[in-house]
PDB file of C-alpha atoms in Angstrom:
ATOM      1  CA  MET S   5      14.078   8.395  -5.522  1.00  0.00           C
ATOM      2  CA  GLU S   6      12.879   4.837  -5.315  1.00  0.00           C
ATOM      3  CA  LEU S   7      11.927   2.561  -2.458  1.00  0.00           C
ATOM      4  CA  LYS S   8      11.843  -1.157  -3.246  1.00  0.00           C
ATOM      5  CA  TYR S   9      11.069  -4.074  -0.948  1.00  0.00           C
ATOM      6  CA  GLU S  10      10.744  -7.823  -1.507  1.00  0.00           C
ATOM      7  CA  PHE S  11       8.989 -10.098   0.974  1.00  0.00           C
ATOM      8  CA  TYR S  12       8.414 -13.844   0.764  1.00  0.00           C
ATOM      9  CA  ILE S  13       5.139 -14.912   2.330  1.00  0.00           C
ATOM     10  CA  HIS S  14       4.251 -18.514   3.121  1.00  0.00           C
ATOM     11  CA  ALA S  15       0.838 -18.418   1.423  1.00  0.00           C
ATOM     12  CA  GLY S  16      -0.750 -18.441  -2.000  1.00  0.00           C
ATOM     13  CA  ARG S  17      -1.231 -15.360  -4.147  1.00  0.00           C
ATOM     14  CA  GLU S  18      -4.963 -15.276  -3.336  1.00  0.00           C
ATOM     15  CA  GLU S  19      -4.286 -14.763   0.368  1.00  0.00           C
ATOM     16  CA  VAL S  20      -1.668 -12.082  -0.238  1.00  0.00           C
ATOM     17  CA  TRP S  21      -3.870 -10.313  -2.796  1.00  0.00           C
ATOM     18  CA  ASN S  22      -6.732 -10.364  -0.300  1.00  0.00           C
ATOM     19  CA  ALA S  23      -4.460  -8.641   2.247  1.00  0.00           C
ATOM     20  CA  LEU S  24      -3.783  -5.864  -0.285  1.00  0.00           C
ATOM     21  CA  ILE S  25      -7.341  -5.084  -1.338  1.00  0.00           C
ATOM     22  CA  SER S  26      -9.959  -6.456   1.095  1.00  0.00           C
ATOM     23  CA  PRO S  27     -11.306  -4.313   3.958  1.00  0.00           C
ATOM     24  CA  ASP S  28     -10.151  -6.861   6.569  1.00  0.00           C
ATOM     25  CA  GLY S  29      -6.737  -7.191   4.941  1.00  0.00           C
ATOM     26  CA  THR S  30      -6.034  -3.503   4.613  1.00  0.00           C
ATOM     27  CA  ARG S  31      -7.377  -2.665   8.085  1.00  0.00           C
ATOM     28  CA  SER S  32      -5.032  -5.294   9.549  1.00  0.00           C
ATOM     29  CA  SER S  33      -1.938  -4.035   7.722  1.00  0.00           C
ATOM     30  CA  PHE S  34      -2.418  -0.358   6.794  1.00  0.00           C
ATOM     31  CA  PHE S  35      -2.795   1.099  10.297  1.00  0.00           C
ATOM     32  CA  GLY S  36      -6.554   0.492  10.470  1.00  0.00           C
ATOM     33  CA  SER S  37      -7.365   2.002   7.058  1.00  0.00           C
ATOM     34  CA  GLU S  38      -9.577   0.499   4.355  1.00  0.00           C
ATOM     35  CA  LEU S  39      -8.687   0.744   0.688  1.00  0.00           C
ATOM     36  CA  ARG S  40     -11.777   2.144  -1.005  1.00  0.00           C
ATOM     37  CA  SER S  41     -11.976   1.900  -4.791  1.00  0.00           C
ATOM     38  CA  ASN S  42     -13.742   0.174  -7.658  1.00  0.00           C
ATOM     39  CA  PHE S  43     -10.208  -0.782  -8.826  1.00  0.00           C
ATOM     40  CA  GLN S  44     -10.730   0.351 -12.406  1.00  0.00           C
ATOM     41  CA  PRO S  45      -7.674   2.019 -13.995  1.00  0.00           C
ATOM     42  CA  GLY S  46      -8.197   5.777 -14.132  1.00  0.00           C
ATOM     43  CA  GLN S  47     -10.607   5.685 -11.182  1.00  0.00           C
ATOM     44  CA  PRO S  48     -10.018   7.120  -7.687  1.00  0.00           C
ATOM     45  CA  PHE S  49      -8.994   5.292  -4.535  1.00  0.00           C
ATOM     46  CA  ALA S  50      -8.470   6.277  -0.911  1.00  0.00           C
ATOM     47  CA  TYR S  51      -7.113   4.675   2.256  1.00  0.00           C
ATOM     48  CA  VAL S  52      -9.601   5.783   4.909  1.00  0.00           C
ATOM     49  CA  GLY S  53      -9.434   5.097   8.632  1.00  0.00           C
ATOM     50  CA  PRO S  54      -8.819   6.534  12.091  1.00  0.00           C
ATOM     51  CA  GLY S  55      -6.609   9.615  12.186  1.00  0.00           C
ATOM     52  CA  ASN S  56      -6.386  13.401  12.400  1.00  0.00           C
ATOM     53  CA  ASP S  57      -9.929  13.885  11.057  1.00  0.00           C
ATOM     54  CA  GLY S  58     -11.630  11.132  13.083  1.00  0.00           C
ATOM     55  CA  GLN S  59     -12.638   7.640  11.916  1.00  0.00           C
ATOM     56  CA  GLU S  60     -13.009   8.690   8.269  1.00  0.00           C
ATOM     57  CA  THR S  61      -9.598  10.339   7.824  1.00  0.00           C
ATOM     58  CA  VAL S  62      -8.274  10.134   4.263  1.00  0.00           C
ATOM     59  CA  HIS S  63      -4.634   9.094   4.721  1.00  0.00           C
ATOM     60  CA  VAL S  64      -3.741   8.618   1.068  1.00  0.00           C
ATOM     61  CA  TYR S  65      -5.761   9.128  -2.102  1.00  0.00           C
ATOM     62  CA  GLY S  66      -5.210   9.128  -5.833  1.00  0.00           C
ATOM     63  CA  GLU S  67      -5.832   7.200  -9.025  1.00  0.00           C
ATOM     64  CA  ILE S  68      -5.624   3.508  -9.893  1.00  0.00           C
ATOM     65  CA  LEU S  69      -3.048   2.954 -12.666  1.00  0.00           C
ATOM     66  CA  GLU S  70      -3.062  -0.857 -13.004  1.00  0.00           C
ATOM     67  CA  PHE S  71      -5.221  -3.621 -11.594  1.00  0.00           C
ATOM     68  CA  GLU S  72      -4.423  -7.207 -12.569  1.00  0.00           C
ATOM     69  CA  PRO S  73      -5.989  -9.537  -9.967  1.00  0.00           C
ATOM     70  CA  LEU S  74      -3.511 -11.794  -8.146  1.00  0.00           C
ATOM     71  CA  SER S  75      -0.635 -10.096  -9.975  1.00  0.00           C
ATOM     72  CA  ARG S  76      -0.312  -6.274 -10.039  1.00  0.00           C
ATOM     73  CA  LEU S  77      -1.795  -3.230  -8.338  1.00  0.00           C
ATOM     74  CA  ALA S  78      -0.401   0.217  -9.108  1.00  0.00           C
ATOM     75  CA  TYR S  79      -1.617   3.655  -8.163  1.00  0.00           C
ATOM     76  CA  ARG S  80      -0.563   7.290  -8.156  1.00  0.00           C
ATOM     77  CA  GLU S  81      -0.956   8.584  -4.606  1.00  0.00           C
ATOM     78  CA  HIS S  82      -1.178  11.874  -2.744  1.00  0.00           C
ATOM     79  CA  PRO S  83      -0.990  12.345   1.040  1.00  0.00           C
ATOM     80  CA  GLY S  84      -4.362  13.050   2.663  1.00  0.00           C
ATOM     81  CA  PRO S  85      -5.601  16.638   3.016  1.00  0.00           C
ATOM     82  CA  SER S  86      -4.952  16.721   6.778  1.00  0.00           C
ATOM     83  CA  TYR S  87      -1.199  16.119   6.254  1.00  0.00           C
ATOM     84  CA  TYR S  88      -0.116  18.963   3.957  1.00  0.00           C
ATOM     85  CA  ALA S  89      -1.857  22.050   2.585  1.00  0.00           C
ATOM     86  CA  ASN S  90      -0.357  21.308  -0.857  1.00  0.00           C
ATOM     87  CA  HIS S  91      -1.318  17.597  -0.763  1.00  0.00           C
ATOM     88  CA  GLY S  92      -2.582  17.707  -4.368  1.00  0.00           C
ATOM     89  CA  ASP S  93       0.870  18.776  -5.599  1.00  0.00           C
ATOM     90  CA  LEU S  94       2.663  15.917  -3.811  1.00  0.00           C
ATOM     91  CA  GLN S  95       2.621  12.495  -5.394  1.00  0.00           C
ATOM     92  CA  SER S  96       4.380   9.195  -5.871  1.00  0.00           C
ATOM     93  CA  ARG S  97       3.650   5.887  -7.568  1.00  0.00           C
ATOM     94  CA  VAL S  98       3.105   2.618  -5.697  1.00  0.00           C
ATOM     95  CA  LEU S  99       3.331  -0.777  -7.403  1.00  0.00           C
ATOM     96  CA  PHE S 100       2.600  -4.120  -5.740  1.00  0.00           C
ATOM     97  CA  GLN S 101       3.614  -7.243  -7.698  1.00  0.00           C
ATOM     98  CA  LEU S 102       2.927 -10.861  -6.743  1.00  0.00           C
ATOM     99  CA  GLU S 103       4.770 -13.941  -8.026  1.00  0.00           C
ATOM    100  CA  THR S 104       4.541 -17.571  -7.016  1.00  0.00           C
ATOM    101  CA  VAL S 105       7.873 -18.937  -5.754  1.00  0.00           C
ATOM    102  CA  GLY S 106       7.532 -22.590  -4.796  1.00  0.00           C
ATOM    103  CA  GLU S 107       4.881 -22.736  -2.073  1.00  0.00           C
ATOM    104  CA  CYS S 108       5.316 -19.035  -1.296  1.00  0.00           C
ATOM    105  CA  THR S 109       4.333 -15.706  -2.766  1.00  0.00           C
ATOM    106  CA  LYS S 110       6.955 -13.082  -3.473  1.00  0.00           C
ATOM    107  CA  LEU S 111       5.505  -9.630  -2.802  1.00  0.00           C
ATOM    108  CA  THR S 112       7.511  -6.824  -4.401  1.00  0.00           C
ATOM    109  CA  LEU S 113       6.647  -3.242  -3.529  1.00  0.00           C
ATOM    110  CA  THR S 114       8.079  -0.334  -5.489  1.00  0.00           C
ATOM    111  CA  ASN S 115       7.338   3.234  -4.380  1.00  0.00           C
ATOM    112  CA  ASP S 116       8.848   5.711  -6.849  1.00  0.00           C
ATOM    113  CA  GLU S 117       8.198   8.762  -9.026  1.00  0.00           C
ATOM    114  CA  PHE S 118       8.164  10.979  -5.942  1.00  0.00           C
ATOM    115  CA  THR S 119       7.566  14.691  -6.402  1.00  0.00           C
ATOM    116  CA  GLU S 120      10.863  16.516  -5.815  1.00  0.00           C
ATOM    117  CA  ASN S 121      11.470  17.186  -2.097  1.00  0.00           C
ATOM    118  CA  HIS S 122       8.389  15.153  -1.154  1.00  0.00           C
ATOM    119  CA  PRO S 123       8.018  15.609   2.637  1.00  0.00           C
ATOM    120  CA  SER S 124       6.656  12.067   3.118  1.00  0.00           C
ATOM    121  CA  PHE S 125       9.622  10.243   1.555  1.00  0.00           C
ATOM    122  CA  SER S 126      11.435   9.473   4.825  1.00  0.00           C
ATOM    123  CA  ASN S 127       8.164   8.516   6.529  1.00  0.00           C
ATOM    124  CA  ALA S 128       7.402   6.140   3.646  1.00  0.00           C
ATOM    125  CA  GLN S 129      10.800   4.461   4.092  1.00  0.00           C
ATOM    126  CA  ASN S 130       9.853   3.522   7.663  1.00  0.00           C
ATOM    127  CA  SER S 131       6.139   2.872   7.147  1.00  0.00           C
ATOM    128  CA  TRP S 132       6.557   0.378   4.307  1.00  0.00           C
ATOM    129  CA  TRP S 133       8.638  -1.942   6.535  1.00  0.00           C
ATOM    130  CA  MET S 134       5.840  -1.907   9.096  1.00  0.00           C
ATOM    131  CA  ILE S 135       3.068  -2.389   6.511  1.00  0.00           C
ATOM    132  CA  LEU S 136       4.843  -5.226   4.706  1.00  0.00           C
ATOM    133  CA  SER S 137       5.715  -6.957   7.977  1.00  0.00           C
ATOM    134  CA  SER S 138       2.058  -6.641   8.970  1.00  0.00           C
ATOM    135  CA  ILE S 139       0.874  -8.131   5.666  1.00  0.00           C
ATOM    136  CA  LYS S 140       3.239 -11.101   6.074  1.00  0.00           C
ATOM    137  CA  THR S 141       2.189 -11.678   9.687  1.00  0.00           C
ATOM    138  CA  TRP S 142      -1.549 -11.339   8.998  1.00  0.00           C
ATOM    139  CA  VAL S 143      -1.479 -13.635   5.967  1.00  0.00           C
ATOM    140  CA  GLU S 144       0.646 -16.302   7.684  1.00  0.00           C
ATOM    141  CA  THR S 145      -0.905 -16.230  11.177  1.00  0.00           C
ATOM    142  CA  GLY S 146      -4.197 -14.328  10.993  1.00  0.00           C
ATOM    143  CA  LYS S 147      -2.893 -11.990  13.698  1.00  0.00           C
ATOM    144  CA  THR S 148      -2.310  -8.259  13.499  1.00  0.00           C
ATOM    145  CA  MET S 149       0.771  -6.439  14.725  1.00  0.00           C
ATOM    146  CA  ASN S 150       0.585  -3.677  17.327  1.00  0.00           C
ATOM    147  CA  PHE S 151       3.364  -1.123  16.903  1.00  0.00           C
ATOM    148  CA  GLY S 152       2.130   0.964  19.847  1.00  0.00           C
ATOM    149  CA  GLY S 153       1.626   4.709  19.687  1.00  0.00           C
TER     150      GLY S 153
END
């Protein structure tokens, strides 16, 4: 199972990269969560924000696989503990890639290597469209998107 998305964003790679890793960028695009990590391969990361366990809910956590500034970010992820009792057994890989195309940045997201029968697969299909649309909007306009709920 593989999910793959390509978005063209009218901005430089620095701005798009900032949206992927900075607290302001991730809060604006990842449903209010911050990406917390030292970004060293082999080291942990977590998206933490409002949710089932209050303001410090761990939504996704795992291990950084690749970190090439302005180019590639990859991690192995697990759903947060409040989602599934067997969260540690469930995983997938996420890879963000940035390329300059003219005056734009092409953002490619690949989410693959899902554990068999991963219960979050269908949710990921929907959520990535929202997250990527939010990244594009925030980078291009400075505004966040409100999906309600």
